[in-house]
XYZ file of C-alpha atoms in Angstrom:
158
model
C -18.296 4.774 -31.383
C -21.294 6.697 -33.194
C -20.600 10.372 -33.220
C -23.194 11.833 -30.487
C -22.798 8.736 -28.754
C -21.609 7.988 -24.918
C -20.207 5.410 -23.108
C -19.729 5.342 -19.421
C -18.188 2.509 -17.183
C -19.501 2.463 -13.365
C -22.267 0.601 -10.811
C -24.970 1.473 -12.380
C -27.854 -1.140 -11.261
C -28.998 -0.212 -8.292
C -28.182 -2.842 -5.049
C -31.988 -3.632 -4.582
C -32.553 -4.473 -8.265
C -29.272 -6.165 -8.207
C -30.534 -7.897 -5.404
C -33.922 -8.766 -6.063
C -33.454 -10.447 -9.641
C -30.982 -12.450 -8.344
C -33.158 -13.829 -5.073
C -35.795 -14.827 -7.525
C -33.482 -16.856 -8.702
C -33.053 -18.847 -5.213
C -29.293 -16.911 -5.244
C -27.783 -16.650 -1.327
C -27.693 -12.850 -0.776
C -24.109 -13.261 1.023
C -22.775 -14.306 -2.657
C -25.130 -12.086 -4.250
C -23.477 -8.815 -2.590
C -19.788 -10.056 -2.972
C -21.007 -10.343 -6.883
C -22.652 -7.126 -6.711
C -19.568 -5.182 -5.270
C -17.358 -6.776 -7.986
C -19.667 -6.026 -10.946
C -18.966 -2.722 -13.071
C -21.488 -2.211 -16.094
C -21.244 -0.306 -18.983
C -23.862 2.103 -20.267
C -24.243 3.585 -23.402
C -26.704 7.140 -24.004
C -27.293 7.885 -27.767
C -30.089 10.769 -29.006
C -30.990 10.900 -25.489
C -31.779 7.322 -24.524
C -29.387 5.162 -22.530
C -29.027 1.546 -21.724
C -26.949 -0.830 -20.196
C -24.751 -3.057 -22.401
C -25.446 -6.774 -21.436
C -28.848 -7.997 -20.434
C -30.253 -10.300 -18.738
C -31.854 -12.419 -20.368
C -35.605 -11.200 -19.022
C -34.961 -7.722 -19.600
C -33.897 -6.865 -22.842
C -35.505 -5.634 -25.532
C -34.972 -5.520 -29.764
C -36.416 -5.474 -32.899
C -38.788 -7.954 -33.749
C -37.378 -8.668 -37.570
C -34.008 -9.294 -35.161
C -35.223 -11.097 -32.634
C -37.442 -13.626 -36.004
C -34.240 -14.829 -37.042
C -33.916 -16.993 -33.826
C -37.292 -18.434 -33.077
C -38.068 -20.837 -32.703
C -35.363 -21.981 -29.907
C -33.822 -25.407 -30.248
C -34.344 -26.427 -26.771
C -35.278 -29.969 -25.435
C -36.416 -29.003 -22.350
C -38.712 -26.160 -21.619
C -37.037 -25.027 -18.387
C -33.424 -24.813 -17.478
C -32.253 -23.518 -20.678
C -33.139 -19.725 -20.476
C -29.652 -18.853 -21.869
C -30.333 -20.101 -25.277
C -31.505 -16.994 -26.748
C -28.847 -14.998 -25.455
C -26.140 -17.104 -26.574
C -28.101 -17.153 -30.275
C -28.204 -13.268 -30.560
C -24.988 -13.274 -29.234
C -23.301 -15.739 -31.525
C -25.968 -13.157 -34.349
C -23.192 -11.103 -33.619
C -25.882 -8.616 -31.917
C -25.456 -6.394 -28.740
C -28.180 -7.012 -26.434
C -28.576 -3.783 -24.439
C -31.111 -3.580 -20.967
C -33.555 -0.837 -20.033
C -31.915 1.502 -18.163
C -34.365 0.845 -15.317
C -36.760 -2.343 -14.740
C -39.653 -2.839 -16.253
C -40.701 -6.030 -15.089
C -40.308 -8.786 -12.402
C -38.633 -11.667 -12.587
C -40.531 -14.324 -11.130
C -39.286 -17.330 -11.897
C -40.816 -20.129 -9.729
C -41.002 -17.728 -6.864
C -44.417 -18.524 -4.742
C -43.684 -16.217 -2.293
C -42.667 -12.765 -1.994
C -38.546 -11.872 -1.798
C -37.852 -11.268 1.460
C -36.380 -7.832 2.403
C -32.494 -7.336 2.929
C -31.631 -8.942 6.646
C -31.791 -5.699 9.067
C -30.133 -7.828 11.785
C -33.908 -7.563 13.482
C -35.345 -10.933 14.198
C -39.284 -10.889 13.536
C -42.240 -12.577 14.585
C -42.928 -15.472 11.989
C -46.061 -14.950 10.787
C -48.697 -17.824 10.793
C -50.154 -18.706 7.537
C -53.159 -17.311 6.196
C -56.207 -19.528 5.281
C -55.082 -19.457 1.629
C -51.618 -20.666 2.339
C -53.137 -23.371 4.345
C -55.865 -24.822 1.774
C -53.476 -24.397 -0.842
C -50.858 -26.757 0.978
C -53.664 -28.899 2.294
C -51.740 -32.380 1.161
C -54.766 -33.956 -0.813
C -55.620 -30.512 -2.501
C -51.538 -30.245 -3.448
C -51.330 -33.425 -4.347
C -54.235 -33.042 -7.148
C -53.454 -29.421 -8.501
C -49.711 -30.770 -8.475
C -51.184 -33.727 -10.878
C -52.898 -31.377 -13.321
C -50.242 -29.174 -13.467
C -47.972 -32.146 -14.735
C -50.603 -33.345 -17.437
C -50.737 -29.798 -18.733
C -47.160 -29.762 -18.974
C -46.674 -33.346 -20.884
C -49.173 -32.633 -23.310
C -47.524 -29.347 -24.363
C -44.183 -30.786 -23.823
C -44.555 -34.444 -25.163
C -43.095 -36.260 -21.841
């Protein structure tokens, strides 16, 4: 441990950012909260600045000249495979540390805001707005859908 240096063990990511990372990932909040409640993270404050030890792997943060000596990623497939960087600064023998508060979203493939934390209320489902609807409009979908694949093959060669 550097002299100057502290290291504290406790919950410190708070429930709704816990939460809400983890729903953008399509997670079941049931499973989420019985992970949540058996999580303990470990933060370390040096010259004033703390961060968590272990990241995930959209919200970490290192030096570039580290960071160089694993680009480009060896991955086949452009999605599903978000881990490889982690694993390669791990296996770099680096520690990747986390802000000690968010500073960005996750979005992942989310179209549609998180929805808040069940309040036992039932509500009103909401029609959808005019965008919604033109947007799903089946021939409109279909076409958008289309282009969205031929931009993808071309940078992806499939």
């Amino acid at each position: 441990q550097a002299e100057g240096a502290s290291l504290e063990e406790g919950q410190f990511v708070p429930w709704e950012t816990f939460r809400e990372f983890d729903m953008s990932l399509g997670q079941d909040e049931v499973h989420i909260r019985a992970r949540y409640e058996q999580t303990s993270d470990l933060r370390v404050t040096y010259q004033g600045v703390t961060a968590h030890i272990g990241a995930s792997h959209w919200q970490f943060v290192g030096h570039t000249s580290m960071l160089r000596q694993f680009v480009p990623l060896d991955m086949d497939r452009p999605m599903g495979q978000v881990r490889v960087l982690d694993q390669s600064v791990n296996d770099g023998g680096h520690l990747r540390l986390m802000t000690s508060r968010p500073l960005t979203m996750n979005m992942s493939n989310t179209l549609v805001p998180i929805p808040a934390p069940d309040s036992g209320k039932k509500t009103k489902q909401k029609t959808p707005g005019l965008k919604k609807r033109v947007l799903e409009f089946p021939p409109l979908k279909r076409g958008l859908l289309f282009i969205y694949d031929w931009i993808f093959r071309r940078y992806y060669g499939r």
